[in-house]
Each structure stands twice: as C-alpha cells, then as structure tokens.
Coordinates of C-alpha atoms and ligand atoms in Angstrom, one line a residue:
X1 CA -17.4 7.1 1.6
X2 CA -15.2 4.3 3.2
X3 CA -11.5 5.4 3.1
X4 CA -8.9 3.7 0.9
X5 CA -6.2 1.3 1.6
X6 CA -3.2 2.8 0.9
X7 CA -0.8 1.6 3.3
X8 CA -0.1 -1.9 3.6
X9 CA 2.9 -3.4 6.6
X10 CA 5.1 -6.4 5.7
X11 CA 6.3 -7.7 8.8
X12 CA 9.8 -9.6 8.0
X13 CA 11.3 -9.3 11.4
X14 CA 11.1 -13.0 12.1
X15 CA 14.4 -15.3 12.3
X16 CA 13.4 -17.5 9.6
X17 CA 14.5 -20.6 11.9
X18 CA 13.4 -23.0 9.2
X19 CA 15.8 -21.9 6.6
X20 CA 19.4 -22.1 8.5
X21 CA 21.4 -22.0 7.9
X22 CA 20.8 -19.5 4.7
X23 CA 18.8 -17.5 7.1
X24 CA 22.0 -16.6 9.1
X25 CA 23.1 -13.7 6.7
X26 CA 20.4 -13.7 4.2
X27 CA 16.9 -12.7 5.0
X28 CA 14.0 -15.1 4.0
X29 CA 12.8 -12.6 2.0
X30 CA 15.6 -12.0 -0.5
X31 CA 15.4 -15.7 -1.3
X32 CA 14.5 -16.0 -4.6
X33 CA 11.4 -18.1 -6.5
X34 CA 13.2 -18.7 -9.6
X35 CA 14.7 -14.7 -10.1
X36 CA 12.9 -12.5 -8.0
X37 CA 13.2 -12.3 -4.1
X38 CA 9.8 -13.1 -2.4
X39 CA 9.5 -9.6 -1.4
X40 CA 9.4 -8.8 -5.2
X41 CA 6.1 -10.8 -5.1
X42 CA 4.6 -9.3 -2.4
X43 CA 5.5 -5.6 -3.4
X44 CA 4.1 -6.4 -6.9
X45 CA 0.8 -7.6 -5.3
X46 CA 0.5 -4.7 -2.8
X47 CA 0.9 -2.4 -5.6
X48 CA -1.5 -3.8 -7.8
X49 CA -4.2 -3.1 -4.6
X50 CA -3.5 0.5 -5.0
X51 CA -1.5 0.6 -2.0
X52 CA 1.0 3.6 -1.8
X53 CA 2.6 3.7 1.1
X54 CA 4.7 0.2 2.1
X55 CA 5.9 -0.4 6.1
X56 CA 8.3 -2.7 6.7
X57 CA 8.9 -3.9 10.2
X58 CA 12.3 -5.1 9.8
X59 CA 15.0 -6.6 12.5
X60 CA 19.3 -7.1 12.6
X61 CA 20.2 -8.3 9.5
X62 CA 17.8 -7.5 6.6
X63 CA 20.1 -4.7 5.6
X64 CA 20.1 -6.6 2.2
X65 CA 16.3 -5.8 2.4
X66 CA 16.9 -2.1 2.5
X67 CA 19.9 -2.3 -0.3
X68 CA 16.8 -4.3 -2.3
X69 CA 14.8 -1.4 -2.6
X70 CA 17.7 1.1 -3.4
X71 CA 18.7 2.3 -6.9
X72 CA 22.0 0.9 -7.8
X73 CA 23.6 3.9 -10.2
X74 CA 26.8 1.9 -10.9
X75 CA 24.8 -1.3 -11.7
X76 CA 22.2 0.9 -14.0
X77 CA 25.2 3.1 -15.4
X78 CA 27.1 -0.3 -16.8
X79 CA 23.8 -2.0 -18.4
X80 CA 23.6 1.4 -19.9
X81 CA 26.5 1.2 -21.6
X82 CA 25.7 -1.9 -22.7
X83 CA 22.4 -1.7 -24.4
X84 CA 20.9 -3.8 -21.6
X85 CA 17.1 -2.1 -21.8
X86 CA 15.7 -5.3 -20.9
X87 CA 17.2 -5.5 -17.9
X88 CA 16.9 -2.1 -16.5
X89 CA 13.2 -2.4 -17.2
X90 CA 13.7 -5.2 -14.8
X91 CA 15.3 -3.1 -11.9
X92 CA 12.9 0.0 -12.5
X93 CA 10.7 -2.5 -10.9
X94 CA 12.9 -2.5 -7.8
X95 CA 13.0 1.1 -6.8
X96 CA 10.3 2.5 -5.0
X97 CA 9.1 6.1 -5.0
X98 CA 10.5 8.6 -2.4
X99 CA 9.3 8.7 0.7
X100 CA 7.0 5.6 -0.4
X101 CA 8.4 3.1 2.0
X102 CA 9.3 3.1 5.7
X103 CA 11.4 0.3 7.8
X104 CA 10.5 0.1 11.2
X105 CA 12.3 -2.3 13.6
X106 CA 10.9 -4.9 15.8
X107 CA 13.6 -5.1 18.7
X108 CA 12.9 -8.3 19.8
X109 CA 10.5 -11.4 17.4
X110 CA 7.7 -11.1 20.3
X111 CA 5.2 -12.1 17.6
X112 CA 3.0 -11.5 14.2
X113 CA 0.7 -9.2 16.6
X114 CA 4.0 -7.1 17.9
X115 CA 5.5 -6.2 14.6
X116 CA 2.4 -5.0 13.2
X117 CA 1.9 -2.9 16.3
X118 CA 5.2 -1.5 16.0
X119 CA 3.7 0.3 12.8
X120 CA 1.0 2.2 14.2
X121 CA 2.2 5.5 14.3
X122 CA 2.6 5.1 10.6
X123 CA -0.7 3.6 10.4
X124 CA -2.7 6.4 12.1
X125 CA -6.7 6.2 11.8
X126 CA -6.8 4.3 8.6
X127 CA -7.7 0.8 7.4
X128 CA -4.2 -0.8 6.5
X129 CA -3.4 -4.1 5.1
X130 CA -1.2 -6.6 6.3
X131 CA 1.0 -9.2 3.7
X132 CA 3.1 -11.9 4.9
X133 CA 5.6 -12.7 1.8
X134 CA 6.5 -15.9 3.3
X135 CA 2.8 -16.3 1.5
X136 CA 3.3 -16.3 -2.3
X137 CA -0.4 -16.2 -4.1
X138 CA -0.5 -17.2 -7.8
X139 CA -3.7 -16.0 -8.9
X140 CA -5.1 -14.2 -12.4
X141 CA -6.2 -11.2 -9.7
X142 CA -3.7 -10.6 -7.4
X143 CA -4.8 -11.9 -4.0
X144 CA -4.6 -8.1 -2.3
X145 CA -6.8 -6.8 -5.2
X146 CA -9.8 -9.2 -4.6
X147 CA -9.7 -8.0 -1.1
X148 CA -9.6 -4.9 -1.5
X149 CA -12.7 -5.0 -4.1
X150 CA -14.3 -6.9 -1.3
X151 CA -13.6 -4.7 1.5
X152 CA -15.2 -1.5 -0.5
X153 CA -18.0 -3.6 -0.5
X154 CA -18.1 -4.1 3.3
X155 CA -15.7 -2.7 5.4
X156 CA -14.5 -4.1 8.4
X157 CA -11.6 -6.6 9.0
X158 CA -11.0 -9.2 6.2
X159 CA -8.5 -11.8 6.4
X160 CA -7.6 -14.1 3.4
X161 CA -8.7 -17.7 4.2
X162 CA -8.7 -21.3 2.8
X163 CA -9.6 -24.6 3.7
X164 CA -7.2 -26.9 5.0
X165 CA -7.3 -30.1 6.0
X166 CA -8.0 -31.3 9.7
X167 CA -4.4 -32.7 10.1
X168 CA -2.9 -29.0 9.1
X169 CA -5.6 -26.9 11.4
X170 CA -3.1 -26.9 14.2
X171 CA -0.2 -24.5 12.1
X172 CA -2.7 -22.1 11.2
X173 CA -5.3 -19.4 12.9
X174 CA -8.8 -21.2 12.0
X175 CA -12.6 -19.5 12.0
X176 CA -15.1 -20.0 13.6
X177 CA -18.2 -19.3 10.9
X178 CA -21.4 -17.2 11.8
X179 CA -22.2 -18.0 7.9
X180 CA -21.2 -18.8 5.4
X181 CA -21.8 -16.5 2.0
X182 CA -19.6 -18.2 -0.5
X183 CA -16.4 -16.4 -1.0
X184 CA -17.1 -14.8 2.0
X185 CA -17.8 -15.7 5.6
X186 CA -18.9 -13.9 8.7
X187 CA -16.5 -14.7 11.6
X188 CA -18.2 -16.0 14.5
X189 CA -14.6 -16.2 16.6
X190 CA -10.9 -17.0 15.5
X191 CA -8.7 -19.5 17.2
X192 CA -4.9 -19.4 17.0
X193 CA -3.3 -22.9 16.4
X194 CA -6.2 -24.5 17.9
X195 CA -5.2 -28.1 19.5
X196 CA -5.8 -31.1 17.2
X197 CA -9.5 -32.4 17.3
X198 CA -10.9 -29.0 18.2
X199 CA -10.7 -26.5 15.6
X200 CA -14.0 -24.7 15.0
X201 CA -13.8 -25.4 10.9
X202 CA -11.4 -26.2 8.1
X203 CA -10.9 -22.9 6.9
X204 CA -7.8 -21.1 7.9
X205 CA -6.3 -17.5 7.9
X206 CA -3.4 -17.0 5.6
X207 CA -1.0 -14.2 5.4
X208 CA -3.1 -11.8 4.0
X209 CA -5.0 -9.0 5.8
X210 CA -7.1 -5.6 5.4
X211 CA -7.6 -4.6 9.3
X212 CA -9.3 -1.6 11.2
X213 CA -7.3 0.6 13.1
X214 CA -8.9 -0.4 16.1
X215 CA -7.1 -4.1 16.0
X216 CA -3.8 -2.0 16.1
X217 CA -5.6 -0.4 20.0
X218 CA -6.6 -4.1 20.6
X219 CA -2.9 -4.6 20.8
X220 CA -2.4 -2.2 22.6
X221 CA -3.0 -4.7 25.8
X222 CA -0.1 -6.7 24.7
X223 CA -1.9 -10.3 25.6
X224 CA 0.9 -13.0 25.0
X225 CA -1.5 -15.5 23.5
X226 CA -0.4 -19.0 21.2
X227 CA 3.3 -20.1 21.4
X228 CA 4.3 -17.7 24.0
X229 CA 4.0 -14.3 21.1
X230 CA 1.6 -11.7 20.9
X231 CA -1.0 -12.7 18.5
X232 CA -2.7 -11.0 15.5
X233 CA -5.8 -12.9 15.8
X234 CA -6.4 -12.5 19.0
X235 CA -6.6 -8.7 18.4
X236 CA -8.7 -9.5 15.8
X237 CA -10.7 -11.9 17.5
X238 CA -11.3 -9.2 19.8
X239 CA -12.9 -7.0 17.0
X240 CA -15.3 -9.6 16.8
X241 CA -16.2 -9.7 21.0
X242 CA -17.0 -6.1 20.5
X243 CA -19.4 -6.9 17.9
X244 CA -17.6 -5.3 14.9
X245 CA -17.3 -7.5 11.6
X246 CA -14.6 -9.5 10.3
X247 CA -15.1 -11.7 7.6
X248 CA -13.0 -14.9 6.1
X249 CA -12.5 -14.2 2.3
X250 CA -11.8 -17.1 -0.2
X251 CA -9.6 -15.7 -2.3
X252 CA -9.1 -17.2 -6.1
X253 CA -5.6 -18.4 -6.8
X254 CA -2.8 -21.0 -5.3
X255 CA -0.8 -19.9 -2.1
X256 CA 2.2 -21.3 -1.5
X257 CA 3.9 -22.0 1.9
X258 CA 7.6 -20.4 1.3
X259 CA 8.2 -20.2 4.8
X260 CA 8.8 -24.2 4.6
X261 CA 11.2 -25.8 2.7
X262 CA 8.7 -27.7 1.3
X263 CA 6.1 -24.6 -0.1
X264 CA 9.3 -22.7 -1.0
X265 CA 10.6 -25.9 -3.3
X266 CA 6.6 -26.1 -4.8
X267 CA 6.6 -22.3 -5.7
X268 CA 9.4 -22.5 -7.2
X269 CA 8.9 -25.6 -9.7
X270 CA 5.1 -24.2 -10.3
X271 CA 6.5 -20.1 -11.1
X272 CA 9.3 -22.1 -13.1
X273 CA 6.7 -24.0 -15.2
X274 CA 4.8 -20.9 -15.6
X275 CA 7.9 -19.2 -17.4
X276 CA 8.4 -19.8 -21.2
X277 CA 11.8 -19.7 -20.9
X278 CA 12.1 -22.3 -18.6
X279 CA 9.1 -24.5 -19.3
X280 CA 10.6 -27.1 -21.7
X281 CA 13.9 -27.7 -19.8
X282 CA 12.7 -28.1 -16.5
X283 CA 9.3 -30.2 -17.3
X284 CA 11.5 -32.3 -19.0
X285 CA 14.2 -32.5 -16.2
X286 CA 11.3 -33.4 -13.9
X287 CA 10.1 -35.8 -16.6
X288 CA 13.2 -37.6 -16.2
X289 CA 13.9 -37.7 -12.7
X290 CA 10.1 -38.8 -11.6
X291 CA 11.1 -41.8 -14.1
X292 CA 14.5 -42.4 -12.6
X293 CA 12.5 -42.0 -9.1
X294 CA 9.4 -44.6 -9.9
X295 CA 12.0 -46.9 -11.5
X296 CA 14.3 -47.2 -8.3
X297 CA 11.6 -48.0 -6.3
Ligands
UTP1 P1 6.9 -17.1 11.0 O1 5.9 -17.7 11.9 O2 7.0 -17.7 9.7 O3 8.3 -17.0 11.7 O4 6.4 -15.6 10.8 P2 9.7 -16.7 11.1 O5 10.6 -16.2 12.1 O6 9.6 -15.8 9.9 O7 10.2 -18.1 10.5 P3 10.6 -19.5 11.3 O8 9.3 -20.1 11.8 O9 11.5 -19.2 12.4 O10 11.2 -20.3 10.2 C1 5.4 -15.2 10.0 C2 5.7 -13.7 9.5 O11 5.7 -12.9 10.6 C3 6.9 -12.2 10.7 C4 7.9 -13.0 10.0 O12 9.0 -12.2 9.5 C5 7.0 -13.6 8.8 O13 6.9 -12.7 7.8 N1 7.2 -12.0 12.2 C6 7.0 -13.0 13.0 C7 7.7 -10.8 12.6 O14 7.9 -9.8 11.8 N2 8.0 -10.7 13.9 C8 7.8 -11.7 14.8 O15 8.1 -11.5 16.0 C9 7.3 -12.9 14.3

C-alpha cells in the first residue's frame, strides 16, 4: 500500500521583492484576493487533499502569518455578543487544529530548494507535498486533490504543470517529455529557467508538488543551481538521473500568477466575478471603464 500524503510544506520565506513596498511589513501571503489572504487559498486546497499536518517555512516578518492562524477570543467573544454567526463560521475556517501546523524558519532566502529542505526533519520518510500560495488554482477539483488521486495511482514525484508560451519558458522550470499520456507526462529531464530558444517543451512546472523523500536527500548536496539559489528541480531532476519517475501532471482549473502584480490584479477581478455579492457591481464597473478606456483611445 503506497503511504498517504498527509503533510504538505508552504515555503513563504521569500522577500516578495515585487510587491514593495506592501511587502516591507506585510507578508505576500496575507494579501488578500478580494477577503481572504492567499494563504487562505492554499490551506483550503491542502486540506481538501487530505493533508493533516501543514509546514510552514517562514522568515523575519511573517509574524502576521502566525497571528493568521491563531484564534482570536476577544474578536470571537464581541461577534458573539452580537449575533454575528456568519462571521464566526468565517473565522472557524482560520484556526487550525493543535499541533496541526509547524513554522520553520529559513535564515537566509537561499532558494525554493533551501526552504523546503529546511523541513525535513518534519518530513521524515514520507511522500510530502509542496504548495506555493503565490499560485492561486481556481478549479471545480482543487488542484492538490487531482494530484493526489493521481499520485495513488502512480507514485513517484509529480509536479503540477501547464503549457506556456515560448516567450514565458524562461520564468519557469520546463520538462523535458519522455511521453506524453495526456494529463500526464513522463519526465525525461527538467530544466530551471532554461535560456530563451532552448527550452526542451512548452509545458512548465507550477507551484504545486507531491515529492519523494529522497528529493529532500537530493538536497542534501546543496548544488546552487539557476539565479544563484538552491533549486527544487534540480533535486528533482536528479530523481530522474537515478532512474526514479517523476511525471508532469495537467491539472484542470485556471492558476493565477499572484506573485506579480499583474496575476495578483487577474485573480482578484476573476474570484470577484465569481462572488454573487460582488458580480453585478464590479462587471458593471469594468463595463464602464473598458468603455471610458476604448473611447480615449
Ligand atoms: P519567488 O520566486 O516568488 O520569490 O518564490 P519571492 O521572494 O517570494 O518574491 P519576489 O520574486 O522577490 O517578488 C517562490 C516561493 O518560494 C518561496 C517564496 O516565499 C514563494 O512562496 N521562497 C523562495 C522561500 O521560501 N525561500 C526562498 O529562499 C525563496
């Protein structure tokens, strides 16, 4: 019997550069997509994949990341008072089980392959999953949930992929296909933002992982690869040297870039225009200003 995912890490130990000056006192993660902090998003989708156990690798100043999480009696004791059910349905959401979460701190941003490293003792000798919640995934199934379904499948490393197009290859870490099975792929070698003109495919790795223990030893070695920072897809690349599987998965739903200004200002229109309570004021809003916008021009 293959072992469950239950622990997934959420490494949010980056600076957020792209977001100063917010970012100075407020971590990228508490920025919210229309009321709820990304991390909401993230937590919701990691807990509809049956994970239990949630590792944050944290750094200086996500304190507000820790307070997120906490229960907040004075806050719950007033809505009591005031009949305010609704809304402390809404926070019930917010607090996490005892003992369900763990913050472990990255001392220094050395990389997306660091942070998750600085988990493994948490980790131990079981597949984990890794969520970025810069990555928001709108999607019927949660994105973690198809994966997981897929991973009890087959095992072995699966990263969430998509395609993107040639100009964008260089942000991302791109696969190199063995072949192709539809949703998913057999990885035939990863390449961390390869240089324009020579990416091996279209199809890109996004921020969401299920990973073998073994890619946690793979770092281990501490290879400074891309950018100067310690990689997760070279450790994972090096899964595949040593002939173990990892497979590309195309995952069903719309992922949205909100570690750019741009994704960040997308998601939050498209999770607005998804709300019933804000539907009809903001389409029209829009409505208005693409007119004002076409007519200027
Ligand atoms: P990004 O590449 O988006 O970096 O990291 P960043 O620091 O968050 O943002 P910018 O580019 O300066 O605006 C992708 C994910 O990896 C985490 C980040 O917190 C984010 O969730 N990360 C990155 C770490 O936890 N530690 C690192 O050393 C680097």
């Amino acid at each position: 019997m293959r072992k469950k995912v239950t622990k997934a890490i959420f490494p949010v130990a980056g600076l957020g550069t792209r977001f100063l000056p917010a970012t100075k006192s407020v971590p990228k993660e508490i920025m919210t997509l229309v009321d709820r902090p990304l991390i909401q998003y993230a937590i919701d989708e990691a807990r509809a994949a049956g994970i239990k156990e949630f590792i944050f690798v944290t750094s200086r100043g996500k304190g507000a990341l820790e307070d997120y999480f906490d229960t907040a009696p004075q806050l719950e004791a007033e809505l009591r008072k005031k009949g305010k059910e609704d809304l402390l349905e809404i926070l019930k959401n917010t607090n996490m089980d005892s003992g369900a979460i763990a913050y472990i701190r990255q001392h220094k941003a050395m990389g997306l392959g660091h942070a998750v490293w600085c988990a493994r003792r948490l980790i131990g000798h079981e597949p984990f999953a890794v969520i970025l919640p810069d990555d928001v995934i709108a999607a019927e199934k949660p994105c973690l949930q198809q994966m997981v379904e897929a991973y009890e499948e087959t095992g072995g490393n699966i990263v969430a992929s998509m395609e993107v197009s040639p100009d964008k290859a260089s942000s991302y870490g791109i696969l190199d296909i063995k072949e192709d099975m539809g949703s998913m792929v057999a990885v035939r070698g990863m390449v961390e933002k390869p240089a324009k003109g020579t990416e091996p495919s279209n199809l890109a790795v996004i921020g969401r992982y299920i990973l073998t223990p073994r890619v946690l030893s793979n770092l281990n070695k501490m290879k400074v690869g891309a950018g100067g920072e310690i990689q997760l897809t070279d450790a994972i690349a090096a899964e595949i040297e040593a002939e173990r599987p990892v497979y590309g998965y195309r995952f069903r739903g719309q992922r949205f870039d909100c570690g750019s200004k741009a994704g960040f200002l997308q998601a939050t229109v498209s999770f607005a225009l998804a709300r019933e309570d804000l539907r009809d004021e903001l389409a029209a809003f829009l409505h208005t200003v693409t007119a004002e916008q076409k007519a200027a021009q």
